[in-house]
Short mmCIF file of C-alpha atoms in Angstrom, two decimals:
data_model
loop_
_atom_site.label_atom_id
_atom_site.label_comp_id
_atom_site.label_asym_id
_atom_site.label_seq_id
_atom_site.Cartn_x
_atom_site.Cartn_y
_atom_site.Cartn_z
CA MET A 1 -18.08 -10.14 12.16
CA ALA A 2 -15.72 -7.33 13.12
CA VAL A 3 -12.31 -8.19 14.41
CA GLN A 4 -12.22 -7.32 18.11
CA THR A 5 -9.25 -5.00 18.15
CA VAL A 6 -8.24 -2.37 20.68
CA PRO A 7 -10.33 0.75 19.88
CA THR A 8 -7.61 3.37 19.52
CA LYS A 9 -7.20 6.19 17.01
CA GLY A 10 -4.03 4.56 15.71
CA ASN A 11 -5.83 1.29 15.03
CA LEU A 12 -8.69 3.22 13.40
CA MET A 13 -6.29 4.95 11.01
CA ASN A 14 -4.54 1.69 10.14
CA THR A 15 -7.82 -0.12 9.56
CA LYS A 16 -9.11 2.69 7.33
CA LYS A 17 -5.91 2.43 5.28
CA SER A 18 -6.36 -1.33 4.98
CA LEU A 19 -9.98 -0.81 3.93
CA ALA A 20 -8.95 1.71 1.26
CA LEU A 21 -6.30 -0.67 -0.05
CA ALA A 22 -8.77 -3.56 -0.14
CA LYS A 23 -11.30 -1.47 -2.10
CA ASN A 24 -8.61 -0.30 -4.51
CA GLY A 25 -7.38 -3.88 -4.91
CA TYR A 26 -10.90 -5.07 -5.68
CA GLU A 27 -11.38 -2.37 -8.33
CA LEU A 28 -8.08 -3.31 -9.99
CA LEU A 29 -8.90 -7.03 -9.93
CA ASP A 30 -12.38 -6.34 -11.31
CA ARG A 31 -10.87 -4.26 -14.12
CA LYS A 32 -8.30 -6.98 -14.84
CA ARG A 33 -11.00 -9.64 -14.92
CA ASN A 34 -13.11 -7.64 -17.40
CA ILE A 35 -10.12 -7.05 -19.69
CA LEU A 36 -9.19 -10.74 -19.60
CA ILE A 37 -12.78 -11.76 -20.32
CA ARG A 38 -12.95 -9.45 -23.35
CA GLU A 39 -9.63 -10.81 -24.61
CA MET A 40 -10.79 -14.40 -24.10
CA MET A 41 -14.12 -13.85 -25.87
CA THR A 42 -12.31 -12.31 -28.84
CA LEU A 43 -10.01 -15.34 -29.03
CA ILE A 44 -12.93 -17.75 -28.72
CA ASP A 45 -14.64 -16.10 -31.70
CA HIS A 46 -11.36 -16.36 -33.61
CA ALA A 47 -10.93 -20.00 -32.58
CA ASN A 48 -14.42 -20.86 -33.86
CA ALA A 49 -13.62 -19.23 -37.20
CA ILE A 50 -10.28 -21.07 -37.44
CA GLN A 51 -11.92 -24.38 -36.50
CA GLU A 52 -14.35 -24.02 -39.39
CA LYS A 53 -11.44 -23.31 -41.73
CA ILE A 54 -9.55 -26.35 -40.42
CA ASP A 55 -12.55 -28.64 -40.84
CA SER A 56 -12.94 -27.45 -44.41
CA ALA A 57 -9.18 -27.67 -45.08
CA TYR A 58 -8.96 -31.23 -43.72
CA GLU A 59 -11.92 -32.31 -45.81
CA GLU A 60 -10.40 -30.79 -48.94
CA ALA A 61 -6.92 -32.19 -48.16
CA TYR A 62 -8.11 -35.78 -47.56
CA LEU A 63 -10.26 -35.67 -50.68
CA ALA A 64 -7.19 -34.56 -52.63
CA LEU A 65 -5.16 -37.36 -50.98
CA GLN A 66 -7.70 -39.95 -52.12
CA THR A 67 -7.45 -38.61 -55.65
CA ALA A 68 -3.63 -38.67 -55.52
CA ASN A 69 -3.66 -42.25 -54.20
CA ILE A 70 -5.87 -43.31 -57.09
CA MET A 71 -3.75 -41.55 -59.69
CA ASN A 72 -0.29 -42.38 -58.27
CA GLY A 73 -0.84 -45.39 -56.08
CA PHE A 74 -0.56 -45.04 -52.31
CA CYS A 75 1.59 -42.01 -51.47
CA GLU A 76 3.11 -43.40 -48.27
CA ASP A 77 6.65 -43.52 -49.67
CA ILE A 78 6.26 -40.03 -51.11
CA SER A 79 5.06 -38.70 -47.75
CA LYS A 80 8.20 -40.01 -46.05
CA SER A 81 10.29 -37.65 -48.15
CA VAL A 82 8.62 -34.65 -46.53
CA PRO A 83 10.70 -33.67 -43.46
CA VAL A 84 9.23 -33.48 -39.97
CA GLU A 85 8.32 -29.91 -39.01
CA ASP A 86 10.97 -28.53 -36.66
CA GLY A 87 10.69 -24.82 -37.40
CA LEU A 88 8.03 -24.03 -34.82
CA LYS A 89 8.95 -21.12 -32.56
CA LEU A 90 7.34 -20.18 -29.25
CA ASP A 91 7.22 -16.65 -27.90
CA PHE A 92 4.94 -14.86 -25.43
CA ARG A 93 3.02 -11.63 -25.05
CA SER A 94 1.57 -10.31 -21.82
CA VAL A 95 -2.08 -9.43 -21.23
CA MET A 96 -2.54 -7.99 -17.73
CA GLY A 97 0.31 -10.15 -16.47
CA VAL A 98 -0.91 -13.31 -18.21
CA GLU A 99 1.63 -14.83 -20.60
CA ILE A 100 -0.08 -15.59 -23.91
CA PRO A 101 1.82 -17.86 -26.34
CA ILE A 102 2.74 -16.77 -29.85
CA LEU A 103 3.47 -19.65 -32.24
CA THR A 104 5.26 -19.03 -35.51
CA ILE A 105 6.89 -21.21 -38.14
CA ASP A 106 10.42 -20.33 -39.19
CA GLU A 107 10.02 -18.16 -42.29
CA SER A 108 13.61 -18.81 -43.35
CA LYS A 109 12.44 -22.15 -44.70
CA ASN A 110 10.79 -22.30 -48.10
CA TYR A 111 7.65 -24.31 -47.61
CA ASN A 112 6.75 -24.12 -51.27
CA TYR A 113 9.76 -26.33 -52.03
CA LEU A 114 8.76 -29.84 -53.02
CA HIS A 115 10.77 -32.51 -51.21
CA TYR A 116 9.79 -35.31 -53.57
CA GLY A 117 10.65 -35.94 -57.18
CA THR A 118 8.30 -34.69 -59.88
CA ARG A 119 9.21 -37.34 -62.44
CA THR A 120 7.16 -40.08 -60.79
CA THR A 121 4.36 -37.84 -59.48
CA ASN A 122 1.84 -35.44 -60.93
CA SER A 123 -0.08 -32.29 -59.94
CA ALA A 124 -2.44 -34.31 -57.72
CA VAL A 125 0.42 -34.94 -55.28
CA ASP A 126 1.44 -31.27 -55.45
CA LYS A 127 -2.10 -30.31 -54.52
CA VAL A 128 -2.04 -32.68 -51.52
CA TYR A 129 1.25 -31.18 -50.32
CA ILE A 130 -0.10 -27.63 -50.63
CA LEU A 131 -3.39 -28.42 -48.89
CA PHE A 132 -1.80 -30.26 -45.96
CA THR A 133 0.68 -27.40 -45.56
CA LYS A 134 -2.35 -25.13 -45.23
CA VAL A 135 -3.80 -27.53 -42.61
CA LYS A 136 -0.51 -27.41 -40.70
CA LEU A 137 -0.47 -23.61 -40.60
CA LEU A 138 -4.09 -23.44 -39.47
CA THR A 139 -3.42 -26.06 -36.79
CA VAL A 140 -0.53 -24.00 -35.43
CA GLU A 141 -2.78 -20.95 -35.31
CA LEU A 142 -5.57 -22.85 -33.57
CA ALA A 143 -3.14 -24.37 -31.03
CA GLU A 144 -1.92 -20.87 -30.16
CA ILE A 145 -5.46 -19.58 -29.68
CA GLU A 146 -6.72 -22.56 -27.67
CA ASN A 147 -3.71 -22.43 -25.34
CA SER A 148 -4.23 -18.69 -24.93
CA VAL A 149 -7.91 -19.21 -24.06
CA TYR A 150 -6.96 -21.86 -21.48
CA ARG A 151 -4.41 -19.55 -19.83
CA LEU A 152 -6.85 -16.63 -19.81
CA ALA A 153 -9.66 -18.76 -18.37
CA ASP A 154 -7.36 -20.01 -15.61
CA SER A 155 -6.26 -16.47 -14.77
CA ILE A 156 -9.86 -15.22 -14.82
CA LYS A 157 -10.82 -17.95 -12.36
CA LYS A 158 -7.98 -17.00 -9.99
CA THR A 159 -8.70 -13.27 -10.36
CA GLN A 160 -12.39 -13.85 -9.65
CA LYS A 161 -11.53 -15.84 -6.54
CA ARG A 162 -9.28 -13.07 -5.20
CA ALA A 163 -11.84 -10.38 -6.06
CA ASN A 164 -14.58 -12.32 -4.27
CA ALA A 165 -12.36 -12.73 -1.21
CA LEU A 166 -11.83 -8.96 -1.05
CA LYS A 167 -15.46 -8.09 -1.78
CA ASN A 168 -17.15 -10.66 0.46
CA ILE A 169 -14.62 -11.13 3.28
CA MET A 170 -11.90 -8.51 3.63
CA ILE A 171 -13.84 -5.33 2.78
CA PRO A 172 -16.82 -6.20 5.05
CA ARG A 173 -14.43 -7.23 7.84
CA PHE A 174 -12.46 -3.97 7.65
CA SER A 175 -15.70 -1.96 7.39
CA GLU A 176 -17.11 -3.60 10.49
CA THR A 177 -13.85 -3.08 12.34
CA VAL A 178 -13.86 0.62 11.42
CA LYS A 179 -17.43 0.91 12.68
CA PHE A 180 -16.58 -0.96 15.88
CA ILE A 181 -13.60 1.28 16.66
CA THR A 182 -15.47 4.45 15.66
CA ASP A 183 -18.45 3.57 17.87
CA ALA A 184 -16.15 2.68 20.75
CA LEU A 185 -14.22 5.96 20.44
CA ASP A 186 -17.47 7.95 20.17
CA GLU A 187 -18.79 6.24 23.28
CA LYS A 188 -15.52 6.99 25.06
CA ASP A 189 -15.76 10.65 24.01
CA ARG A 190 -19.33 10.84 25.31
CA GLU A 191 -18.28 9.30 28.60
CA GLU A 192 -15.39 11.73 28.87
CA PHE A 193 -17.69 14.64 28.05
CA SER A 194 -20.19 13.53 30.68
CA ARG A 195 -17.38 13.07 33.22
CA LEU A 196 -16.08 16.56 32.54
CA LYS A 197 -19.57 18.01 32.93
CA VAL A 198 -19.95 16.27 36.28
CA ILE A 199 -16.55 17.59 37.40
CA LYS A 200 -17.46 21.08 36.21
CA ARG A 201 -20.77 21.06 38.09
CA LYS A 202 -19.02 19.79 41.19
CA LYS A 203 -16.45 22.58 40.96
CA LEU A 204 -19.20 25.16 40.50
CA LYS A 205 -21.00 23.85 43.58
CA ASP A 206 -17.76 23.86 45.59
CA ASN A 207 -17.07 27.45 44.52
CA GLU A 208 -20.61 28.55 45.44
CA LYS A 209 -20.26 26.84 48.79
CA ARG A 210 -16.95 28.59 49.49
CA THR A 211 -18.48 31.91 48.49
CA LYS A 212 -21.35 31.53 50.93
CA GLU A 213 -18.97 30.61 53.71
#
């Protein structure tokens, strides 16, 4: 339903500008949504691939842990010598205004360094350490991707909502208002034209009457 505004040329120009801005805004939001969707689908494919690697890595790591436990006894005390990971760094990159996290582990640390003694352990424990380090790195990568997908999905939802509001509410409203004002001004012009014709005919008749007199 068109907004009942005063049908003036000024209001017509302003409404046409608002309509143009709304259409331009919709095109930009639609383009943003498509870019975000492509980015999200790419990350989802990557996440699926990483998840398969993690599943395989966990299976291999726990199998190696079972072997190490059998060969060395339970490795609980050995595991306590491995420090808690505190080298995780968080940064961001922007995709169409959406902040996407970038997770990295501090490369200044040497993760190939064994924190436990080798005199009372064997290569089975080394293998466990290496495999669980691999699991850790894959988990960091998956966490980054899953968080990115969540942020993108949330932004896509908001963008879609705004685009729908422009497409289904604002653009039709401005279009109807433009039509309403245009029709009203056209009708006013026709009335003015008819009025002028009546005045002109009346003047012609008055002139003819004066001439005869």
